[in-house]
Coordinates of C-alpha atoms in Angstrom, one line a residue:
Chain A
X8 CA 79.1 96.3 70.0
X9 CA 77.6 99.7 69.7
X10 CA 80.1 102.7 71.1
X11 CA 78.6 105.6 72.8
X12 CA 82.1 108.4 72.9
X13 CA 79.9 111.0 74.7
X14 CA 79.3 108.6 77.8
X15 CA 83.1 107.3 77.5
X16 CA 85.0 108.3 80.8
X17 CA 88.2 106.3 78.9
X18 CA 88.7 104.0 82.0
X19 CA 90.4 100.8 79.8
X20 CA 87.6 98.5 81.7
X21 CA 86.1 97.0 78.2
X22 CA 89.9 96.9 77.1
X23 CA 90.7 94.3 79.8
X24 CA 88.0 92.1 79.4
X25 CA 88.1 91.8 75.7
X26 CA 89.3 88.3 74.9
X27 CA 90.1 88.7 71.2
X28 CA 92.2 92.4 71.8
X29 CA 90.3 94.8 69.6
X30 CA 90.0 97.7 72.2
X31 CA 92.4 100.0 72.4
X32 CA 92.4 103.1 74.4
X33 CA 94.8 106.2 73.5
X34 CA 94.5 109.8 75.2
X35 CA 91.0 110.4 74.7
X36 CA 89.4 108.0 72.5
X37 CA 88.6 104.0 72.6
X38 CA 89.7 102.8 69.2
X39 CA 87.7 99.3 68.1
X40 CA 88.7 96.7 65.6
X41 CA 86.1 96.2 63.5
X42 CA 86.6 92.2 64.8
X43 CA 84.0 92.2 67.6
X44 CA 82.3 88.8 68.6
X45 CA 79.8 90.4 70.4
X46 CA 80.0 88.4 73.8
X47 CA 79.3 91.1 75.8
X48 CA 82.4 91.6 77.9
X49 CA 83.3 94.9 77.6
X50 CA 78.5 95.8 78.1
X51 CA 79.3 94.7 81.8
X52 CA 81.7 96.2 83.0
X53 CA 81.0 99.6 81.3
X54 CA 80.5 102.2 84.5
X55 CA 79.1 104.6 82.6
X56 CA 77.0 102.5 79.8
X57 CA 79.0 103.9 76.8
X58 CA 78.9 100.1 75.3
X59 CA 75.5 98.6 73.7
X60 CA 74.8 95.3 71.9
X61 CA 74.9 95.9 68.3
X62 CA 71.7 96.2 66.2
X63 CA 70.3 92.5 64.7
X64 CA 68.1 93.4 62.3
X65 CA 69.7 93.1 59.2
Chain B
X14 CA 117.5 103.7 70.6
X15 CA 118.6 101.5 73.2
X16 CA 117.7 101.7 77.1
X17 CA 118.8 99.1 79.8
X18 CA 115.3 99.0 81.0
X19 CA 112.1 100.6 79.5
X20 CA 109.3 100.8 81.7
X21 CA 105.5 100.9 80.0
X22 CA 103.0 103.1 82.0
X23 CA 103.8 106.5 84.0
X24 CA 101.4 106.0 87.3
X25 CA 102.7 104.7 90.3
X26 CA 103.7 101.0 89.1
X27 CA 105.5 102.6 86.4
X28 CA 106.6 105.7 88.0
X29 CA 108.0 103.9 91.5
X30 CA 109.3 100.5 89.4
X31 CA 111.4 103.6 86.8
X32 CA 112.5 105.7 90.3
X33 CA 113.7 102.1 91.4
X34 CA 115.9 101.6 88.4
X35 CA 117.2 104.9 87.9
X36 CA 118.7 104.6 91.4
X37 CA 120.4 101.6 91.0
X38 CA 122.3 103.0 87.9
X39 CA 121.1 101.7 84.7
X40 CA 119.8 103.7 81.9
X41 CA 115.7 104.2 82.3
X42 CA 113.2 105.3 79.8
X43 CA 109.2 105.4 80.9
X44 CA 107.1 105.6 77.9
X45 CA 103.2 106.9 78.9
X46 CA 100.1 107.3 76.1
X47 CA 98.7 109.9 77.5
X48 CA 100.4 113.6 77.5
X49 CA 100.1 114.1 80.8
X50 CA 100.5 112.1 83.7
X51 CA 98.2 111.1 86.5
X52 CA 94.8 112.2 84.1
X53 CA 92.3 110.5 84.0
X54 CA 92.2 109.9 87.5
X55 CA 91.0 106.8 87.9
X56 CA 91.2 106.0 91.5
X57 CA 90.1 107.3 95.3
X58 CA 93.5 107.9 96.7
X59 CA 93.6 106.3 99.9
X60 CA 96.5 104.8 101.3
X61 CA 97.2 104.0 104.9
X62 CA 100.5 105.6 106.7
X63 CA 102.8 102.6 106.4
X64 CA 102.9 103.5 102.5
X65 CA 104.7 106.5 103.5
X66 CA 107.3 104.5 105.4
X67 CA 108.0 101.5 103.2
X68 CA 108.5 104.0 100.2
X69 CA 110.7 106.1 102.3
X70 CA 108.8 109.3 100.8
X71 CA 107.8 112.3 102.7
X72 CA 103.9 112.5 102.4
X73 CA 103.6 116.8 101.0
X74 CA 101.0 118.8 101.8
X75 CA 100.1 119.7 98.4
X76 CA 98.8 116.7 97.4
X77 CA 97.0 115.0 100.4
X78 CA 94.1 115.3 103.4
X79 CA 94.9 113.5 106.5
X80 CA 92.6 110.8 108.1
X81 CA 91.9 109.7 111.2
X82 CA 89.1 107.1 111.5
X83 CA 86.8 105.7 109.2
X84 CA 82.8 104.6 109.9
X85 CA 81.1 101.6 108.1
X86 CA 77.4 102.1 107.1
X87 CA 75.2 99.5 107.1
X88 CA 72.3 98.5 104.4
X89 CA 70.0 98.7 107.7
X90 CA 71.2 102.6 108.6
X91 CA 73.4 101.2 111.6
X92 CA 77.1 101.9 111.6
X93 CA 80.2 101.8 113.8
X94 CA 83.1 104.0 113.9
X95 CA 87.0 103.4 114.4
X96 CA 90.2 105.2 115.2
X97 CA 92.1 102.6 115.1
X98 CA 95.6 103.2 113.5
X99 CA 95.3 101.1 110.8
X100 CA 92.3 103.6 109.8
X101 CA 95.5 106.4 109.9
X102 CA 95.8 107.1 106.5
X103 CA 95.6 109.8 104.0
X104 CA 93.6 110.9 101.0
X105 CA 95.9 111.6 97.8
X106 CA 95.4 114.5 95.0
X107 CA 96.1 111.4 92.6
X108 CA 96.7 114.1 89.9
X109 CA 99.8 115.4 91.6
X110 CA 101.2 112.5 93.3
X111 CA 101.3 111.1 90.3
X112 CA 102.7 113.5 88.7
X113 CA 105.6 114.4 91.8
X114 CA 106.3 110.3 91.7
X115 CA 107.0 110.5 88.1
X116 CA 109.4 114.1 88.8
X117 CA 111.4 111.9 91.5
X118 CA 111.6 109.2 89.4
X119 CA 112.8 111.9 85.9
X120 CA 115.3 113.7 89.1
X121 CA 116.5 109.8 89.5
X122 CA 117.9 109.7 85.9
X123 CA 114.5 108.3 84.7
X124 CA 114.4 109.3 80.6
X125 CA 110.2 110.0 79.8
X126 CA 108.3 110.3 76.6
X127 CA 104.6 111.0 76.3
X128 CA 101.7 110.4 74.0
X129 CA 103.2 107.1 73.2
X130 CA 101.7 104.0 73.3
X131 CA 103.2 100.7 72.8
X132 CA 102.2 98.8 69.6
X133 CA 104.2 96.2 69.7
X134 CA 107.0 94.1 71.9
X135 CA 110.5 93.5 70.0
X136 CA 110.8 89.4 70.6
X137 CA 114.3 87.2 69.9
X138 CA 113.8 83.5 70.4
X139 CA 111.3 84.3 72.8
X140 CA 112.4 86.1 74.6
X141 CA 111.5 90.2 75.0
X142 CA 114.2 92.8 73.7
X143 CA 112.8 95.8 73.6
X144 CA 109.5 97.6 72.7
X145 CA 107.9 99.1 69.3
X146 CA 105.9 102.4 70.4
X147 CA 104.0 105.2 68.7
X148 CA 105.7 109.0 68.8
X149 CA 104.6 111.7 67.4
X150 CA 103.0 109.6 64.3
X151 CA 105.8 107.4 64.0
X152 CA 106.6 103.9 64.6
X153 CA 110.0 103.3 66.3
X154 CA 111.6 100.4 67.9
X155 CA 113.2 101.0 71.1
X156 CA 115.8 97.9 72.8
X157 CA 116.1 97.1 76.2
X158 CA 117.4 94.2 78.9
X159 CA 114.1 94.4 80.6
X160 CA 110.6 96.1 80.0
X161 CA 108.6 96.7 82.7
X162 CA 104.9 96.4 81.9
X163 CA 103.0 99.1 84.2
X164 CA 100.3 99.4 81.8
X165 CA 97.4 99.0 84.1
X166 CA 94.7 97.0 84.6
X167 CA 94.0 97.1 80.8
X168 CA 97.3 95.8 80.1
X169 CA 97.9 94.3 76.7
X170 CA 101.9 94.1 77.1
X171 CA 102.2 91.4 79.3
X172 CA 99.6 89.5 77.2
X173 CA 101.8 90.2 73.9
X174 CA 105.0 88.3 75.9
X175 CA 102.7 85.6 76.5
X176 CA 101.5 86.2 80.2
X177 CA 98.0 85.4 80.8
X178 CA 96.6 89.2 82.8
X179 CA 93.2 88.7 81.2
X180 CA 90.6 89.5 83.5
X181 CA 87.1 88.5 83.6
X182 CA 83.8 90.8 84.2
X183 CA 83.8 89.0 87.5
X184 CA 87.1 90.0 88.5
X185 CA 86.8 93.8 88.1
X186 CA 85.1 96.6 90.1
X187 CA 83.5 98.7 88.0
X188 CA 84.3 102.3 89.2
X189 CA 82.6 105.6 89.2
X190 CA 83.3 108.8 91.8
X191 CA 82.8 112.5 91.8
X192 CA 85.0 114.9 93.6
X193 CA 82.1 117.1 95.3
X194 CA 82.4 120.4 97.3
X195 CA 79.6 121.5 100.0
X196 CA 79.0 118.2 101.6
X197 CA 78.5 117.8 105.1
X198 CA 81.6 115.1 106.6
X199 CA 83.6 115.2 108.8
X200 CA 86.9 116.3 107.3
X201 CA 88.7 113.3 109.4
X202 CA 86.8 110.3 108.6
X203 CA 86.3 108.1 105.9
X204 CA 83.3 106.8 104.9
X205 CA 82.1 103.6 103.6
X206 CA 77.9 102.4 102.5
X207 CA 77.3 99.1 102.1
X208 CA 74.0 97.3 100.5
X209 CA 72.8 95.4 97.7
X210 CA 70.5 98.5 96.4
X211 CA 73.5 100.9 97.2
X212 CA 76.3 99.3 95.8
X213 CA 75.6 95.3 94.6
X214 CA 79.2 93.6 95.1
X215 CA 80.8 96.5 96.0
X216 CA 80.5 99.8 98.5
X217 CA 80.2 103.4 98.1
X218 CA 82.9 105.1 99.7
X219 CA 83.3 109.1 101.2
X220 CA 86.9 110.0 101.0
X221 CA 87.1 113.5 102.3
X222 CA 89.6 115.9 101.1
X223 CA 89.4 119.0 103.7
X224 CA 86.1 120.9 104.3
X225 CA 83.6 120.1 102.6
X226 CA 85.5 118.3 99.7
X227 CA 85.7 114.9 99.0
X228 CA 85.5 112.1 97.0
X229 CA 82.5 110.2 96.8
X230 CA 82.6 107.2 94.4
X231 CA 80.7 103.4 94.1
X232 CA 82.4 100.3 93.1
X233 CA 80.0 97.5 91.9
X234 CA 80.7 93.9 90.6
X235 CA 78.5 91.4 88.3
X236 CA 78.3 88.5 89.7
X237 CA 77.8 85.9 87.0
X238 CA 73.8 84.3 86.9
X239 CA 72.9 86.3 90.1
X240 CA 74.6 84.3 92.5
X241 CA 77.7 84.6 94.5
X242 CA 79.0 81.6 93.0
X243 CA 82.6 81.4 91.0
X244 CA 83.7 85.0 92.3
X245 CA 87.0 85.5 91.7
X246 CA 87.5 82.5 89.4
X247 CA 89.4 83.5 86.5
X248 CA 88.6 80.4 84.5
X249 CA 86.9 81.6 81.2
X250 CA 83.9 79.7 81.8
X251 CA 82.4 80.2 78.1
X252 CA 79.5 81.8 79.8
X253 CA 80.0 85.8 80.4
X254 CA 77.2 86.0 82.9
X255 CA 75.9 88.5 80.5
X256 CA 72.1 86.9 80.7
X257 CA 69.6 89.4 82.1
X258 CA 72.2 92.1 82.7
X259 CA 71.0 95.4 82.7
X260 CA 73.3 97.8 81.6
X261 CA 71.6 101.0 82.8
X262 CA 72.0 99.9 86.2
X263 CA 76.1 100.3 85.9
X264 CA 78.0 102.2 88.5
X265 CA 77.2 105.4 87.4
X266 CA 73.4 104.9 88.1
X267 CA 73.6 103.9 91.3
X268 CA 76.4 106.8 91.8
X269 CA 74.2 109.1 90.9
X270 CA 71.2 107.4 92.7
X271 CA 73.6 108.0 96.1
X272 CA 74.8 111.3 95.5
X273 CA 71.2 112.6 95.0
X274 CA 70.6 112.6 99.1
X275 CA 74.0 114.2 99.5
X276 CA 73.8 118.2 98.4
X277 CA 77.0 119.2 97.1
X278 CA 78.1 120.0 93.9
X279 CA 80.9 118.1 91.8
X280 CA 84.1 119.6 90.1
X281 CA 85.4 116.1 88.9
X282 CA 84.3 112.6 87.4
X283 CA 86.1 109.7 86.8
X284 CA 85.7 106.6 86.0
X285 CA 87.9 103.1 86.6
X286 CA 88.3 99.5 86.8
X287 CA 90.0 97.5 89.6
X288 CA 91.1 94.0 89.4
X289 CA 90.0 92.7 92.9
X290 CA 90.9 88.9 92.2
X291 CA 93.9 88.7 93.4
X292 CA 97.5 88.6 91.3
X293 CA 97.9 87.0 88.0
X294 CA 99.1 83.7 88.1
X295 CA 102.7 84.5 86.6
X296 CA 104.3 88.4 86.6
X297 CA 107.5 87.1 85.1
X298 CA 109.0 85.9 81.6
X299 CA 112.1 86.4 79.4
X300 CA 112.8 90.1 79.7
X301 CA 110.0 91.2 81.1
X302 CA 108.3 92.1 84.3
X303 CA 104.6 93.4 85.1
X304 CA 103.4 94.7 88.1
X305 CA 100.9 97.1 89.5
X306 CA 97.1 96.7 88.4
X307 CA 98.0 94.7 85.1
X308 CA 99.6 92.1 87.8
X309 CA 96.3 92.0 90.2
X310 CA 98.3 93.2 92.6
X311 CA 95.5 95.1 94.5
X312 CA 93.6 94.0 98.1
X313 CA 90.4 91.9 96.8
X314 CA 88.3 93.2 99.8
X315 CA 89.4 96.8 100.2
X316 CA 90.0 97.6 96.1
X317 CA 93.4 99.4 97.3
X318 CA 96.1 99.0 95.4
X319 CA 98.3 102.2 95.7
X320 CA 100.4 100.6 98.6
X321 CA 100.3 97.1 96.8
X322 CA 101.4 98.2 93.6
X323 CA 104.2 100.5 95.1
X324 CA 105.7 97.7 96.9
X325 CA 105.9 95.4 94.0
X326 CA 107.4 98.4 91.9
X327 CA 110.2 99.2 94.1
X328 CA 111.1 95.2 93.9
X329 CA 111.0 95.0 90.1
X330 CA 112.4 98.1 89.2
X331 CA 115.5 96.9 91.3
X332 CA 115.4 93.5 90.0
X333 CA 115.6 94.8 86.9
X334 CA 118.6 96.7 87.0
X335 CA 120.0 93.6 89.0
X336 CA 119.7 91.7 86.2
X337 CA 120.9 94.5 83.5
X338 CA 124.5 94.8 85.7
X339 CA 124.4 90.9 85.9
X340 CA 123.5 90.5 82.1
X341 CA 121.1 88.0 82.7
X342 CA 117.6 88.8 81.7
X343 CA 116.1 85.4 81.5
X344 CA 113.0 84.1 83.2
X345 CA 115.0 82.1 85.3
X346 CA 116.8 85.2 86.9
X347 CA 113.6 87.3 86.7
X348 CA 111.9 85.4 88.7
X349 CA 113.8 86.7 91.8
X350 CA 111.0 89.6 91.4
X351 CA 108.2 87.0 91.8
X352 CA 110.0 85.2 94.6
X353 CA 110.4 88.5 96.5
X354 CA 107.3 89.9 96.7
X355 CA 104.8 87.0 96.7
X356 CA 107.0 84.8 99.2
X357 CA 110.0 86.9 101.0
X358 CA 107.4 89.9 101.5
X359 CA 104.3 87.6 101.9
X360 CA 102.3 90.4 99.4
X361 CA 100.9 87.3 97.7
X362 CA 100.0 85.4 101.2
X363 CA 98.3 88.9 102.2
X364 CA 96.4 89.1 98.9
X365 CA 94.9 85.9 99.3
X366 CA 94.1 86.3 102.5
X367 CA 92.1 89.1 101.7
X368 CA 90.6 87.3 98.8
X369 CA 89.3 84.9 101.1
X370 CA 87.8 87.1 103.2
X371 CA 86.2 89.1 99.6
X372 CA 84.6 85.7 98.7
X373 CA 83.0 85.3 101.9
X374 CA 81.9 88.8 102.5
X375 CA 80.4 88.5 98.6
X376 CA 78.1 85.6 100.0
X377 CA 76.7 87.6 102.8
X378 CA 73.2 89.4 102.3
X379 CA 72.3 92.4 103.5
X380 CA 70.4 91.3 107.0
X381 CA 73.5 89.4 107.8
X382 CA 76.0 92.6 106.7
X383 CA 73.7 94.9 108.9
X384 CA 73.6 92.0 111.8
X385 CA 77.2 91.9 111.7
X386 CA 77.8 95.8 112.1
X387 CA 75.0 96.2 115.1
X388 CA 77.3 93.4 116.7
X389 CA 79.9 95.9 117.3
X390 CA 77.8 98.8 117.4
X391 CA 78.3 101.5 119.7
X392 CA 81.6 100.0 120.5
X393 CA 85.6 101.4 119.2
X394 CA 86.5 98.2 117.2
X395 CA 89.4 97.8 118.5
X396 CA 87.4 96.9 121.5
X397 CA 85.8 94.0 120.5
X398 CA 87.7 91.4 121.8
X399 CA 87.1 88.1 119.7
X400 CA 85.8 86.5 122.8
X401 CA 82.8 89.0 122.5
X402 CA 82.7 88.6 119.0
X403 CA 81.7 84.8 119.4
X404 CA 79.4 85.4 122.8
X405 CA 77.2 87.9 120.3
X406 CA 77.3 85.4 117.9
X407 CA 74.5 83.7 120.2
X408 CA 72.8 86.5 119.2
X409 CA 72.9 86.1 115.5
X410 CA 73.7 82.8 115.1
X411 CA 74.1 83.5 110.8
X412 CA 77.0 85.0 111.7
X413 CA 78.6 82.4 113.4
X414 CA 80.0 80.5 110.3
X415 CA 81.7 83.6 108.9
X416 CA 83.4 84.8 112.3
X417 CA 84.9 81.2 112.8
X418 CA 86.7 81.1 109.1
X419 CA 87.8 85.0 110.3
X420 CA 88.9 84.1 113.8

């Protein structure tokens, strides 16, 4: 999962969908585990679309 | 450092649940991450005027706009209007009554740090005993009988006792509003849109905040596979209902799609999430409570949860120091809180009442929501006698299978 900080609004939305834990949001930043399984949670429910997929191509 | 109850969060869960406490003489301390609280805003304020009386609080001019009626717009253009009393409400400066909710609860007794997060629960045979937080760089443990976990709807306290307050996509609105100045409302009604190309799963909503100010904001929810189906089920269903989403079209977009018919400029943004699928299944364990948005404890068809919330505060913030003067902290004797406000208060009957309605509102389409407005149309609702309701019905005979599960 690809994080966008400029389109952040620091709302917690991803951090309660994420079911393995790795977002956590403090004052004004989202902090991410580098632990990310990429099932797309946090892309949905994003009101601002600060989250993308991650890049493939490697 | 030892506390006889530390509640986690400092917004109105934390803030009424830590005024609760105080009162009832035990030692309180409210830990909140941010460094100051109430910001972000991430709500529209509204409450109705029986808030005012079951919290015993004086509503203050500072910090609201009073309302007297609120109109529905259907997808079709068509709306109808009410001043019906339950419409009486007011529109909160969230910033401040958050912020004056915290100052009674600190006047109460109520010890507060800020800019410090929890990191960790302190657990003893399973049971909670205090909390590990984050200050000023440091780690520090910090005991207590009970922790109250106000942490919000992104709650990961509960979960770190063992509570299950996970929430799927399909469980949250996703929230976006500006505060705008030079719009033309009417300073005394609300304001609600409804459509699937104005606000899929959700509604836009006008909450004005004297002359031309107000809060305009969209809530919108994903419904997995593009169906109504499995709304509010909070079964992990393996699949996220991430196929074909397109994450452009979030609430923002459409926010911004809505305002650009409006005029008016903004002087605020904020952004949320809102758990509208009712309350966790469990919001009790050894030595520890949660309430408030990390409990679900908002309306599933409205998306209010200040009045909820408060409720369910002032019951676990004096459960708590009930069970700090009885020295009994144990699931068992917590579960008084539960008991209270889903049964003795019937919060829980009226949330799933109201989550029953949600589900069937979610599987009307547009025709049938603009049908069922023009049925009252022109008419106070209070009115509409369900008599009429049913002879109309005749009329538009979709809408007869949704007024009988209603009536």
């Amino acid at each position: 999962m690809k994080y966008k900080s400029e389109l952040c609004g620091y709302c917690g939305a991803c951090v309660s969908v994420c079911p393995v834990n790795i977002l956590e949001l403090n004052d004004w930043r989202l902090e991410i585990q580098p632990l990310c399984e990429n099932c797309g949670r946090c892309i949905i429910v994003c009101p601002v679309g600060a989250l993308e997929e991650a890049d493939h191509e490697i | 450092m030892k506390y006889d109850v530390i509640v986690v969060g400092g917004r109105v869960s934390g803030s009424v649940s830590s005024l609760f406490a105080s009162k009832n003489d035990v030692d309180v301390l409210m830990v909140e991450k941010q460094q100051e609280i109430g910001v972000p805003v991430q709500c529209a304020g509204g409450v109705s005027d029986s808030f005012f009386k079951t919290m015993d609080l004086k509503p203050l001019q500072e910090y609201y706009s009073r309302i007297e009626g609120a109109t529905l717009h259907a997808p079709d253009g068509g709306q109808v209007s009410t001043r019906n009393k339950i419409s009486h409400g007011y529109i909160l400066e969230r910033k401040l009554f958050d912020k004056n909710l915290a100052i009674q609860s600190a006047e109460a007794g109520t010890d507060i740090m800020l800019k410090t997060p929890v990191k960790d629960l302190i657990m003893e045979n399973g049971q909670v005993k205090g909390v590990v937080v984050r200050h000023q760089g440091k780690l520090m443990e910090i005991s207590a009988d009970v922790v109250i976990a106000a942490d919000g709807v992104e709650s990961q306290v509960a979960k770190m006792a063992g509570l299950n307050t996970h929430f799927e996509p399909y469980d949250l609105c996703s929230c976006a509003q500006y505060e705008m100045v030079g719009l033309d409302i009417d300073p005394a009604m609300i304001e609600f849109y409804f459509g699937q190309k104005i606000a899929p799963g959700g509604y836009v909503w006008v909450f004005p905040k004297g002359n031309t100010r107000a809060n305009v904001g969209i809530g919108i929810r994903n419904i997995p596979n593009g169906s109504n189906k499995n709304n509010g089920n909070t079964q992990n269903t393996g699949n996220n209902g991430n196929n074909g989403y397109d994450k452009s079209k979030n609430a923002h977009h459409y926010l911004q799609k809505f305002i650009s018919k409006l005029g008016g400029t903004p002087v605020e943004f904020n952004v949320g999430a809102v758990p509208v699928s009712g309350p966790v299944e469990k919001t009790y364990t050894d030595g520890l409570l949660v309430v408030g948005d990390a409990a679900g404890q908002v309306d599933p068809l409205t998306g209010g949860g200040i009045h909820v919330s408060a409720s369910c505060a002032k019951i676990a913030g004096t459960i708590a120091a009930e069970a700090v003067k009885k020295e009994d902290s144990s699931a068992k004797f917590l579960k008084k809180y539960e008991d209270i406000w889903n049964k003795k208060k019937k919060i829980g009957h009226n949330l799933k009442r109201s989550l029953k309605y949600r589900r069937m509102f979610d599987k009307l389409d547009d025709q049938e929501i603009s049908d069922l407005i023009k049925v009252v149309q022109g008419q106070e609702l209070e009115s509409v006698s369900k008599l009429t309701l049913l002879k109309m019905t005749k009329e538009y005979p979709q809408l007869f299978k949704l007024l009988r599960n209603i009536l």
